[in-house]
PDB file of C-alpha atoms and ligand atoms in Angstrom:
ATOM      1  CA  UNK C   1      21.988 -10.877  -1.533  1.00 98.00           C
ATOM      2  CA  UNK C   2      21.183 -12.099   1.935  1.00 98.00           C
ATOM      3  CA  UNK C   3      17.816 -13.619   2.887  1.00 98.00           C
ATOM      4  CA  UNK C   4      17.044 -13.326   6.593  1.00 98.00           C
ATOM      5  CA  UNK C   5      13.949 -14.633   8.332  1.00 98.00           C
ATOM      6  CA  UNK C   6      14.912 -14.213  11.988  1.00 98.00           C
ATOM      7  CA  UNK C   7      13.904 -10.866  13.516  1.00 98.00           C
ATOM      8  CA  UNK C   8      16.854 -10.996  15.886  1.00 98.00           C
ATOM      9  CA  UNK C   9      19.371 -11.651  13.122  1.00 98.00           C
ATOM     10  CA  UNK C  10      17.893  -8.875  10.961  1.00 98.00           C
ATOM     11  CA  UNK C  11      17.972  -6.364  13.813  1.00 98.00           C
ATOM     12  CA  UNK C  12      21.535  -7.261  14.799  1.00 98.00           C
ATOM     13  CA  UNK C  13      22.695  -6.914  11.212  1.00 98.00           C
ATOM     14  CA  UNK C  14      20.955  -3.551  10.874  1.00 98.00           C
ATOM     15  CA  UNK C  15      22.417  -2.232  14.142  1.00 98.00           C
ATOM     16  CA  UNK C  16      25.916  -3.373  13.107  1.00 98.00           C
ATOM     17  CA  UNK C  17      25.537  -1.633   9.740  1.00 98.00           C
ATOM     18  CA  UNK C  18      24.443   1.565  11.492  1.00 98.00           C
ATOM     19  CA  UNK C  19      27.406   1.385  13.875  1.00 98.00           C
ATOM     20  CA  UNK C  20      29.644   1.317  10.827  1.00 98.00           C
ATOM     21  CA  UNK C  21      27.969   4.465   9.513  1.00 98.00           C
ATOM     22  CA  UNK C  22      26.022   2.795   6.719  1.00 98.00           C
ATOM     23  CA  UNK C  23      22.615   4.178   5.718  1.00 98.00           C
ATOM     24  CA  UNK C  24      19.673   1.810   5.205  1.00 98.00           C
ATOM     25  CA  UNK C  25      16.596   2.186   3.019  1.00 98.00           C
ATOM     26  CA  UNK C  26      13.608  -0.104   3.337  1.00 98.00           C
ATOM     27  CA  UNK C  27      10.735  -1.185   1.080  1.00 98.00           C
ATOM     28  CA  UNK C  28       8.047  -3.004   3.070  1.00 98.00           C
ATOM     29  CA  UNK C  29       5.910  -5.348   0.923  1.00 98.00           C
ATOM     30  CA  UNK C  30       3.594  -8.323   1.147  1.00 98.00           C
ATOM     31  CA  UNK C  31       5.430  -9.988  -1.741  1.00 98.00           C
ATOM     32  CA  UNK C  32       4.190 -11.263  -5.123  1.00 97.00           C
ATOM     33  CA  UNK C  33       6.276  -8.449  -6.493  1.00 98.00           C
ATOM     34  CA  UNK C  34       5.307  -6.499  -9.606  1.00 98.00           C
ATOM     35  CA  UNK C  35       6.458  -3.327 -11.371  1.00 98.00           C
ATOM     36  CA  UNK C  36       4.803  -1.171  -8.691  1.00 98.00           C
ATOM     37  CA  UNK C  37       7.053  -2.707  -6.058  1.00 98.00           C
ATOM     38  CA  UNK C  38      10.015  -2.459  -8.430  1.00 98.00           C
ATOM     39  CA  UNK C  39       9.538   1.286  -8.767  1.00 98.00           C
ATOM     40  CA  UNK C  40       9.880   1.588  -4.982  1.00 98.00           C
ATOM     41  CA  UNK C  41      12.887  -0.731  -4.944  1.00 98.00           C
ATOM     42  CA  UNK C  42      14.610   1.309  -7.664  1.00 98.00           C
ATOM     43  CA  UNK C  43      13.912   4.596  -5.889  1.00 98.00           C
ATOM     44  CA  UNK C  44      15.146   3.154  -2.592  1.00 98.00           C
ATOM     45  CA  UNK C  45      18.243   1.605  -4.200  1.00 97.00           C
ATOM     46  CA  UNK C  46      19.783   4.970  -4.940  1.00 95.00           C
ATOM     47  CA  UNK C  47      18.933   6.552  -1.591  1.00 96.00           C
ATOM     48  CA  UNK C  48      21.070   4.571   0.860  1.00 98.00           C
ATOM     49  CA  UNK C  49      24.095   2.266   1.143  1.00 98.00           C
ATOM     50  CA  UNK C  50      22.033  -0.801   2.015  1.00 98.00           C
ATOM     51  CA  UNK C  51      18.604  -1.691   0.626  1.00 98.00           C
ATOM     52  CA  UNK C  52      16.349  -3.989   2.634  1.00 98.00           C
ATOM     53  CA  UNK C  53      13.115  -5.316   1.103  1.00 98.00           C
ATOM     54  CA  UNK C  54      10.718  -6.918   3.560  1.00 98.00           C
ATOM     55  CA  UNK C  55       8.240  -9.571   2.460  1.00 98.00           C
ATOM     56  CA  UNK C  56       5.567 -10.396   5.016  1.00 98.00           C
ATOM     57  CA  UNK C  57       1.868 -11.067   4.480  1.00 98.00           C
ATOM     58  CA  UNK C  58       0.638  -9.448   7.664  1.00 97.00           C
ATOM     59  CA  UNK C  59      -2.343 -11.291   9.170  1.00 97.00           C
ATOM     60  CA  UNK C  60      -3.056  -8.357  11.517  1.00 95.00           C
ATOM     61  CA  UNK C  61      -4.188  -6.145   8.635  1.00 96.00           C
ATOM     62  CA  UNK C  62      -6.699  -8.653   7.242  1.00 96.00           C
ATOM     63  CA  UNK C  63     -10.232  -8.883   8.653  1.00 96.00           C
ATOM     64  CA  UNK C  64     -11.691 -12.302   9.529  1.00 94.00           C
ATOM     65  CA  UNK C  65     -13.683 -12.465   6.257  1.00 93.00           C
ATOM     66  CA  UNK C  66     -10.910 -11.056   4.054  1.00 95.00           C
ATOM     67  CA  UNK C  67      -8.536 -12.703   1.589  1.00 93.00           C
ATOM     68  CA  UNK C  68      -5.535 -13.619   3.774  1.00 96.00           C
ATOM     69  CA  UNK C  69      -5.584 -17.274   2.685  1.00 94.00           C
ATOM     70  CA  UNK C  70      -5.972 -16.467  -1.032  1.00 94.00           C
ATOM     71  CA  UNK C  71      -3.441 -13.618  -1.026  1.00 95.00           C
ATOM     72  CA  UNK C  72      -0.988 -14.505  -3.841  1.00 95.00           C
ATOM     73  CA  UNK C  73       2.501 -15.628  -2.823  1.00 96.00           C
ATOM     74  CA  UNK C  74       5.612 -16.666  -4.745  1.00 97.00           C
ATOM     75  CA  UNK C  75       8.711 -16.221  -2.625  1.00 98.00           C
ATOM     76  CA  UNK C  76      11.059 -17.900  -5.105  1.00 98.00           C
ATOM     77  CA  UNK C  77      10.080 -15.493  -7.865  1.00 98.00           C
ATOM     78  CA  UNK C  78      10.235 -12.521  -5.469  1.00 98.00           C
ATOM     79  CA  UNK C  79      13.772 -13.443  -4.396  1.00 98.00           C
ATOM     80  CA  UNK C  80      14.896 -13.744  -8.041  1.00 98.00           C
ATOM     81  CA  UNK C  81      13.489 -10.260  -8.744  1.00 98.00           C
ATOM     82  CA  UNK C  82      15.187  -8.781  -5.679  1.00 98.00           C
ATOM     83  CA  UNK C  83      18.501 -10.368  -6.637  1.00 98.00           C
ATOM     84  CA  UNK C  84      18.243  -8.895 -10.127  1.00 98.00           C
ATOM     85  CA  UNK C  85      17.427  -5.447  -8.727  1.00 98.00           C
ATOM     86  CA  UNK C  86      20.509  -5.400  -6.518  1.00 98.00           C
ATOM     87  CA  UNK C  87      18.664  -5.667  -3.202  1.00 98.00           C
ATOM     88  CA  UNK C  88      21.132  -6.271  -0.351  1.00 98.00           C
ATOM     89  CA  UNK C  89      18.873  -7.979   2.160  1.00 98.00           C
ATOM     90  CA  UNK C  90      15.426  -9.556   1.872  1.00 98.00           C
ATOM     91  CA  UNK C  91      13.763  -9.898   5.250  1.00 98.00           C
ATOM     92  CA  UNK C  92      11.133 -12.677   5.173  1.00 98.00           C
ATOM     93  CA  UNK C  93       9.892 -13.309   8.700  1.00 98.00           C
ATOM     94  CA  UNK C  94       7.204 -15.876   9.464  1.00 98.00           C
ATOM     95  CA  UNK C  95       4.032 -14.964  11.328  1.00 97.00           C
ATOM     96  CA  UNK C  96       5.384 -16.410  14.594  1.00 97.00           C
ATOM     97  CA  UNK C  97       8.540 -14.265  14.273  1.00 97.00           C
ATOM     98  CA  UNK C  98       6.475 -11.087  14.112  1.00 98.00           C
ATOM     99  CA  UNK C  99       3.625 -12.122  16.411  1.00 98.00           C
ATOM    100  CA  UNK C 100       5.001 -14.693  18.852  1.00 97.00           C
ATOM    101  CA  UNK C 101       2.624 -16.380  21.241  1.00 97.00           C
ATOM    102  CA  UNK C 102       1.267 -13.885  23.789  1.00 98.00           C
ATOM    103  CA  UNK C 103       1.835 -10.875  21.515  1.00 98.00           C
ATOM    104  CA  UNK C 104      -0.294  -7.981  22.855  1.00 98.00           C
ATOM    105  CA  UNK C 105       1.009  -4.568  21.738  1.00 98.00           C
ATOM    106  CA  UNK C 106      -0.592  -2.566  18.919  1.00 98.00           C
ATOM    107  CA  UNK C 107      -0.125   0.889  17.442  1.00 98.00           C
ATOM    108  CA  UNK C 108      -3.152   2.828  16.312  1.00 98.00           C
ATOM    109  CA  UNK C 109      -3.415   6.123  14.440  1.00 98.00           C
ATOM    110  CA  UNK C 110      -6.851   7.461  15.302  1.00 98.00           C
ATOM    111  CA  UNK C 111      -7.624  10.253  12.839  1.00 98.00           C
ATOM    112  CA  UNK C 112      -6.539   9.654   9.241  1.00 98.00           C
ATOM    113  CA  UNK C 113      -7.307   5.928   9.560  1.00 98.00           C
ATOM    114  CA  UNK C 114     -10.979   6.451  10.231  1.00 96.00           C
ATOM    115  CA  UNK C 115     -12.510   6.933   6.762  1.00 96.00           C
ATOM    116  CA  UNK C 116     -11.981   5.337   3.354  1.00 98.00           C
ATOM    117  CA  UNK C 117     -10.420   1.857   3.758  1.00 97.00           C
ATOM    118  CA  UNK C 118     -10.444   2.313   7.544  1.00 97.00           C
ATOM    119  CA  UNK C 119     -14.238   2.540   7.557  1.00 96.00           C
ATOM    120  CA  UNK C 120     -14.880  -0.574   5.483  1.00 95.00           C
ATOM    121  CA  UNK C 121     -11.919  -2.577   6.840  1.00 96.00           C
ATOM    122  CA  UNK C 122     -12.091  -2.129  10.623  1.00 96.00           C
ATOM    123  CA  UNK C 123      -8.739  -2.786  12.292  1.00 96.00           C
ATOM    124  CA  UNK C 124      -6.871  -2.742   8.968  1.00 97.00           C
ATOM    125  CA  UNK C 125      -4.703   0.290   9.703  1.00 98.00           C
ATOM    126  CA  UNK C 126      -4.047  -0.822  13.264  1.00 98.00           C
ATOM    127  CA  UNK C 127      -2.507  -3.920  11.692  1.00 98.00           C
ATOM    128  CA  UNK C 128      -0.568  -1.832   9.176  1.00 98.00           C
ATOM    129  CA  UNK C 129       0.868   0.675  11.665  1.00 98.00           C
ATOM    130  CA  UNK C 130       1.757  -2.079  14.107  1.00 98.00           C
ATOM    131  CA  UNK C 131       3.669  -4.136  11.557  1.00 98.00           C
ATOM    132  CA  UNK C 132       5.351  -1.132   9.943  1.00 98.00           C
ATOM    133  CA  UNK C 133       6.511   0.157  13.343  1.00 98.00           C
ATOM    134  CA  UNK C 134       7.870  -3.295  14.140  1.00 98.00           C
ATOM    135  CA  UNK C 135       9.616  -3.541  10.756  1.00 98.00           C
ATOM    136  CA  UNK C 136      11.135  -0.108  11.353  1.00 98.00           C
ATOM    137  CA  UNK C 137      12.508  -1.243  14.726  1.00 98.00           C
ATOM    138  CA  UNK C 138      13.897  -4.427  13.229  1.00 98.00           C
ATOM    139  CA  UNK C 139      15.357  -2.995   9.995  1.00 98.00           C
ATOM    140  CA  UNK C 140      16.453   0.405  11.418  1.00 98.00           C
ATOM    141  CA  UNK C 141      16.047   2.251   8.113  1.00 98.00           C
ATOM    142  CA  UNK C 142      16.906   5.898   7.513  1.00 98.00           C
ATOM    143  CA  UNK C 143      14.262   6.060   4.798  1.00 98.00           C
ATOM    144  CA  UNK C 144      11.279   3.933   3.801  1.00 98.00           C
ATOM    145  CA  UNK C 145       9.388   3.893   0.497  1.00 98.00           C
ATOM    146  CA  UNK C 146       5.635   3.488   0.031  1.00 98.00           C
ATOM    147  CA  UNK C 147       3.362   3.676  -3.027  1.00 98.00           C
ATOM    148  CA  UNK C 148       0.654   6.294  -3.496  1.00 98.00           C
ATOM    149  CA  UNK C 149      -1.624   3.544  -4.725  1.00 98.00           C
ATOM    150  CA  UNK C 150      -2.269   2.981  -1.030  1.00 98.00           C
ATOM    151  CA  UNK C 151      -2.692   6.715  -0.525  1.00 98.00           C
ATOM    152  CA  UNK C 152      -4.352   6.542   2.883  1.00 98.00           C
ATOM    153  CA  UNK C 153      -1.740   4.056   4.108  1.00 98.00           C
ATOM    154  CA  UNK C 154       1.009   6.496   3.124  1.00 98.00           C
ATOM    155  CA  UNK C 155      -0.751   9.325   5.019  1.00 98.00           C
ATOM    156  CA  UNK C 156      -1.262   7.160   8.110  1.00 98.00           C
ATOM    157  CA  UNK C 157       2.367   6.019   8.165  1.00 98.00           C
ATOM    158  CA  UNK C 158       3.644   9.574   7.731  1.00 98.00           C
ATOM    159  CA  UNK C 159       1.410  10.608  10.651  1.00 98.00           C
ATOM    160  CA  UNK C 160       2.600   7.723  12.831  1.00 98.00           C
ATOM    161  CA  UNK C 161       6.238   8.618  12.168  1.00 98.00           C
ATOM    162  CA  UNK C 162       5.557  12.255  13.008  1.00 98.00           C
ATOM    163  CA  UNK C 163       3.457  11.559  16.119  1.00 98.00           C
ATOM    164  CA  UNK C 164       5.875   8.980  17.538  1.00 98.00           C
ATOM    165  CA  UNK C 165       9.049  10.943  16.622  1.00 98.00           C
ATOM    166  CA  UNK C 166      10.387   8.034  14.587  1.00 98.00           C
ATOM    167  CA  UNK C 167      13.558   9.283  12.833  1.00 98.00           C
ATOM    168  CA  UNK C 168      12.779   7.817   9.403  1.00 98.00           C
ATOM    169  CA  UNK C 169      12.126   9.663   6.147  1.00 98.00           C
ATOM    170  CA  UNK C 170       8.923   8.403   4.500  1.00 98.00           C
ATOM    171  CA  UNK C 171       8.918   8.716   0.731  1.00 98.00           C
ATOM    172  CA  UNK C 172       5.790   8.364  -1.403  1.00 98.00           C
ATOM    173  CA  UNK C 173       6.128   7.041  -4.968  1.00 98.00           C
ATOM    174  CA  UNK C 174       3.749   7.362  -7.962  1.00 98.00           C
ATOM    175  CA  UNK C 175       1.184   4.698  -8.919  1.00 98.00           C
ATOM    176  CA  UNK C 176       2.488   2.262 -11.540  1.00 98.00           C
ATOM    177  CA  UNK C 177      -0.124   0.991 -13.996  1.00 98.00           C
ATOM    178  CA  UNK C 178      -0.545  -1.754 -16.564  1.00 98.00           C
ATOM    179  CA  UNK C 179      -0.528  -0.572 -20.202  1.00 98.00           C
ATOM    180  CA  UNK C 180      -4.326  -0.385 -20.181  1.00 97.00           C
ATOM    181  CA  UNK C 181      -4.356   1.761 -17.026  1.00 98.00           C
ATOM    182  CA  UNK C 182      -5.215  -0.787 -14.321  1.00 98.00           C
ATOM    183  CA  UNK C 183      -3.188   0.009 -11.202  1.00 98.00           C
ATOM    184  CA  UNK C 184      -0.727  -2.808 -10.589  1.00 98.00           C
ATOM    185  CA  UNK C 185      -1.610  -4.928  -7.584  1.00 97.00           C
ATOM    186  CA  UNK C 186      -0.708  -8.401  -6.367  1.00 95.00           C
ATOM    187  CA  UNK C 187      -4.458  -9.023  -6.119  1.00 96.00           C
ATOM    188  CA  UNK C 188      -4.905  -8.572  -9.912  1.00 97.00           C
ATOM    189  CA  UNK C 189      -3.657 -12.159 -10.169  1.00 95.00           C
ATOM    190  CA  UNK C 190      -6.955 -13.327  -8.605  1.00 96.00           C
ATOM    191  CA  UNK C 191      -9.077 -11.785 -11.400  1.00 98.00           C
ATOM    192  CA  UNK C 192     -10.402 -14.128 -14.099  1.00 98.00           C
ATOM    193  CA  UNK C 193     -10.198 -12.838 -17.713  1.00 98.00           C
ATOM    194  CA  UNK C 194     -13.700 -11.305 -17.644  1.00 98.00           C
ATOM    195  CA  UNK C 195     -13.069  -9.664 -14.280  1.00 98.00           C
ATOM    196  CA  UNK C 196      -9.731  -8.369 -15.527  1.00 98.00           C
ATOM    197  CA  UNK C 197     -11.583  -6.475 -18.272  1.00 98.00           C
ATOM    198  CA  UNK C 198     -14.227  -5.209 -15.852  1.00 98.00           C
ATOM    199  CA  UNK C 199     -11.526  -4.049 -13.436  1.00 98.00           C
ATOM    200  CA  UNK C 200     -10.720  -1.240 -15.870  1.00 98.00           C
ATOM    201  CA  UNK C 201     -13.865   0.533 -14.647  1.00 98.00           C
ATOM    202  CA  UNK C 202     -11.876   1.887 -11.667  1.00 98.00           C
ATOM    203  CA  UNK C 203      -9.494   3.694 -13.984  1.00 98.00           C
ATOM    204  CA  UNK C 204     -12.305   4.769 -16.313  1.00 98.00           C
ATOM    205  CA  UNK C 205     -14.195   6.280 -13.377  1.00 98.00           C
ATOM    206  CA  UNK C 206     -11.115   8.211 -12.237  1.00 98.00           C
ATOM    207  CA  UNK C 207     -10.396   9.451 -15.765  1.00 98.00           C
ATOM    208  CA  UNK C 208     -14.013  10.589 -16.080  1.00 98.00           C
ATOM    209  CA  UNK C 209     -13.670  12.462 -12.788  1.00 98.00           C
ATOM    210  CA  UNK C 210     -10.492  14.103 -14.026  1.00 98.00           C
ATOM    211  CA  UNK C 211     -12.201  15.038 -17.275  1.00 98.00           C
ATOM    212  CA  UNK C 212     -15.130  16.647 -15.442  1.00 98.00           C
ATOM    213  CA  UNK C 213     -12.764  18.589 -13.208  1.00 98.00           C
ATOM    214  CA  UNK C 214     -10.821  19.678 -16.305  1.00 97.00           C
ATOM    215  CA  UNK C 215     -14.088  20.940 -17.812  1.00 98.00           C
ATOM    216  CA  UNK C 216     -14.717  23.090 -14.732  1.00 98.00           C
ATOM    217  CA  UNK C 217     -16.974  20.844 -12.627  1.00 98.00           C
ATOM    218  CA  UNK C 218     -16.287  21.382  -8.936  1.00 98.00           C
ATOM    219  CA  UNK C 219     -19.264  19.738  -7.257  1.00 98.00           C
ATOM    220  CA  UNK C 220     -18.016  16.583  -5.516  1.00 98.00           C
ATOM    221  CA  UNK C 221     -21.494  14.994  -5.533  1.00 98.00           C
ATOM    222  CA  UNK C 222     -21.810  15.388  -9.309  1.00 98.00           C
ATOM    223  CA  UNK C 223     -18.358  13.938  -9.901  1.00 98.00           C
ATOM    224  CA  UNK C 224     -19.004  11.060  -7.520  1.00 98.00           C
ATOM    225  CA  UNK C 225     -22.305  10.248  -9.218  1.00 98.00           C
ATOM    226  CA  UNK C 226     -20.658  10.072 -12.635  1.00 98.00           C
ATOM    227  CA  UNK C 227     -18.129   7.591 -11.197  1.00 98.00           C
ATOM    228  CA  UNK C 228     -20.861   5.474  -9.595  1.00 98.00           C
ATOM    229  CA  UNK C 229     -22.605   5.240 -12.972  1.00 98.00           C
ATOM    230  CA  UNK C 230     -19.465   3.960 -14.673  1.00 98.00           C
ATOM    231  CA  UNK C 231     -18.755   1.317 -12.014  1.00 98.00           C
ATOM    232  CA  UNK C 232     -22.363   0.124 -11.822  1.00 98.00           C
ATOM    233  CA  UNK C 233     -22.340  -0.754 -15.517  1.00 98.00           C
ATOM    234  CA  UNK C 234     -20.041  -3.708 -14.801  1.00 98.00           C
ATOM    235  CA  UNK C 235     -21.879  -6.867 -13.709  1.00 97.00           C
ATOM    236  CA  UNK C 236     -19.146  -8.123 -11.345  1.00 97.00           C
ATOM    237  CA  UNK C 237     -18.438  -4.747  -9.745  1.00 98.00           C
ATOM    238  CA  UNK C 238     -19.633  -3.807  -6.268  1.00 98.00           C
ATOM    239  CA  UNK C 239     -18.662  -0.404  -4.875  1.00 98.00           C
ATOM    240  CA  UNK C 240     -17.021  -0.525  -1.443  1.00 98.00           C
ATOM    241  CA  UNK C 241     -16.606   3.267  -1.439  1.00 98.00           C
ATOM    242  CA  UNK C 242     -16.077   6.202  -3.755  1.00 98.00           C
ATOM    243  CA  UNK C 243     -14.976   9.242  -1.797  1.00 98.00           C
ATOM    244  CA  UNK C 244     -13.734  12.736  -2.431  1.00 98.00           C
ATOM    245  CA  UNK C 245     -11.554  14.089   0.336  1.00 98.00           C
ATOM    246  CA  UNK C 246      -8.898  16.645   1.113  1.00 98.00           C
ATOM    247  CA  UNK C 247      -5.557  15.151   0.046  1.00 98.00           C
ATOM    248  CA  UNK C 248      -3.862  16.111   3.328  1.00 97.00           C
ATOM    249  CA  UNK C 249      -6.425  15.991   6.118  1.00 98.00           C
ATOM    250  CA  UNK C 250      -8.456  13.254   4.370  1.00 98.00           C
ATOM    251  CA  UNK C 251     -11.624  15.088   5.390  1.00 98.00           C
ATOM    252  CA  UNK C 252     -14.652  14.848   3.092  1.00 98.00           C
ATOM    253  CA  UNK C 253     -15.039  17.863   0.802  1.00 98.00           C
ATOM    254  CA  UNK C 254     -17.985  19.222  -1.212  1.00 98.00           C
ATOM    255  CA  UNK C 255     -15.855  21.063  -3.743  1.00 98.00           C
ATOM    256  CA  UNK C 256     -13.080  19.580  -5.812  1.00 98.00           C
ATOM    257  CA  UNK C 257      -9.960  21.694  -6.132  1.00 96.00           C
ATOM    258  CA  UNK C 258      -6.196  21.332  -6.365  1.00 96.00           C
ATOM    259  CA  UNK C 259      -5.021  18.876  -3.732  1.00 97.00           C
ATOM    260  CA  UNK C 260      -8.330  16.987  -3.592  1.00 98.00           C
ATOM    261  CA  UNK C 261      -8.122  13.201  -3.403  1.00 98.00           C
ATOM    262  CA  UNK C 262     -10.586  11.090  -5.353  1.00 98.00           C
ATOM    263  CA  UNK C 263     -10.331   7.514  -4.104  1.00 98.00           C
ATOM    264  CA  UNK C 264     -12.292   4.357  -4.647  1.00 98.00           C
ATOM    265  CA  UNK C 265     -12.430   0.732  -3.587  1.00 98.00           C
ATOM    266  CA  UNK C 266     -14.424  -1.695  -5.686  1.00 98.00           C
ATOM    267  CA  UNK C 267     -14.962  -5.425  -5.453  1.00 98.00           C
ATOM    268  CA  UNK C 268     -14.630  -7.097  -8.835  1.00 98.00           C
ATOM    269  CA  UNK C 269     -16.103 -10.476  -8.031  1.00 98.00           C
ATOM    270  CA  UNK C 270     -14.356 -11.434  -4.817  1.00 96.00           C
ATOM    271  CA  UNK C 271     -11.289  -9.271  -5.423  1.00 97.00           C
ATOM    272  CA  UNK C 272     -11.172  -5.871  -3.768  1.00 97.00           C
ATOM    273  CA  UNK C 273      -9.245  -3.276  -5.781  1.00 98.00           C
ATOM    274  CA  UNK C 274      -8.347   0.305  -4.882  1.00 98.00           C
ATOM    275  CA  UNK C 275      -7.172   3.272  -6.916  1.00 98.00           C
ATOM    276  CA  UNK C 276      -7.050   7.051  -6.604  1.00 98.00           C
ATOM    277  CA  UNK C 277      -6.049  10.327  -8.170  1.00 98.00           C
ATOM    278  CA  UNK C 278      -4.896  13.537  -6.596  1.00 98.00           C
ATOM    279  CA  UNK C 279      -6.234  16.571  -8.445  1.00 97.00           C
TER     280      UNK C 279
HETATM  281  P1  AMP S   1       1.822  -4.480  -0.946  1.00 85.44           P
HETATM  282  O1  AMP S   1       2.784  -5.577  -1.261  1.00 85.44           O
HETATM  283  O2  AMP S   1       0.581  -4.504  -1.778  1.00 85.44           O
HETATM  284  O3  AMP S   1       1.557  -4.326   0.533  1.00 85.44           O
HETATM  285  O4  AMP S   1       2.540  -3.140  -1.374  1.00 85.44           O
HETATM  286  C1  AMP S   1       3.817  -2.811  -0.894  1.00 85.44           C
HETATM  287  C2  AMP S   1       4.129  -1.403  -1.289  1.00 85.44           C
HETATM  288  O5  AMP S   1       4.084  -1.293  -2.712  1.00 85.44           O
HETATM  289  C3  AMP S   1       3.121  -0.388  -0.736  1.00 85.44           C
HETATM  290  O6  AMP S   1       3.822   0.778  -0.336  1.00 85.44           O
HETATM  291  C4  AMP S   1       2.251  -0.113  -1.926  1.00 85.44           C
HETATM  292  O7  AMP S   1       1.648   1.169  -1.900  1.00 85.44           O
HETATM  293  C5  AMP S   1       3.237  -0.220  -3.072  1.00 85.44           C
HETATM  294  N1  AMP S   1       2.531  -0.495  -4.323  1.00 85.44           N
HETATM  295  C6  AMP S   1       1.685  -1.528  -4.579  1.00 85.44           C
HETATM  296  N2  AMP S   1       1.187  -1.423  -5.820  1.00 85.44           N
HETATM  297  C7  AMP S   1       1.709  -0.298  -6.355  1.00 85.44           C
HETATM  298  C8  AMP S   1       1.585   0.362  -7.609  1.00 85.44           C
HETATM  299  N3  AMP S   1       0.797  -0.098  -8.584  1.00 85.44           N
HETATM  300  N4  AMP S   1       2.281   1.496  -7.809  1.00 85.44           N
HETATM  301  C9  AMP S   1       3.097   1.995  -6.834  1.00 85.44           C
HETATM  302  N5  AMP S   1       3.264   1.420  -5.635  1.00 85.44           N
HETATM  303  C10 AMP S   1       2.583   0.295  -5.397  1.00 85.44           C
END
């Protein structure tokens, strides 16, 4: 396994591989790898000749009051995991490699990025699309793998690739959960034991929503209210949003039907967690 931190070296390697007819798959991550990331790595492993995992905690997608400095990192452990999973190249640029002094070009998707996380994290998706477009140019993948845990992110990236005619296949992968149902996330590491228990309210709220839908309830307001009640029972929980939207257009809907997205973001203490289900 090769570990490359220079953007130039990574791009030259990728272009040389392409010239020799090799296909490349890419899994972009912010590191502190867990089973959720591994599911993407395993799916990507079988889809191309060369698998590149990128590890970069992207400052451009964090707001000024967000958790960039406390975002968990453990590069040594991440590299050991990648080695074990048969990753060919790990690309680990530094901030100055990606955003050198004087950097001034950004990519912005202006429709799907507006609501949900885009509304409560202004500038977040501009940071995401910019870094992902840059990683695509550097790594030159034929396919790239993203988790549905970040459902809106997946939609925004698919839209960017379509709108900008980027010749890369974007593949969405299912949410991987802990045994008790909590969606895996690098940020779970920042939960103390009490918060870890309270964090299960996200999953409980989604399961309750699913149960109501299963019992025939279609009114989005009723379903949302039942979720609010579950979250508000937890002393450390603060709702960032609970929203019910069309799973494709991401527009708000009044009625829940097949293809409806139920998504939520909740602060448990200082840690912001997200989760969702697609009906
Ligand atoms: P991150 O390192 O959090 O930026 O995530 C990198 C990629 O892993 C993104 O495409 C995420 O959607 C995906 N991912 C993170 N957590 C999970 C999970 N629990 N299940 C599936 N994919 C995930």
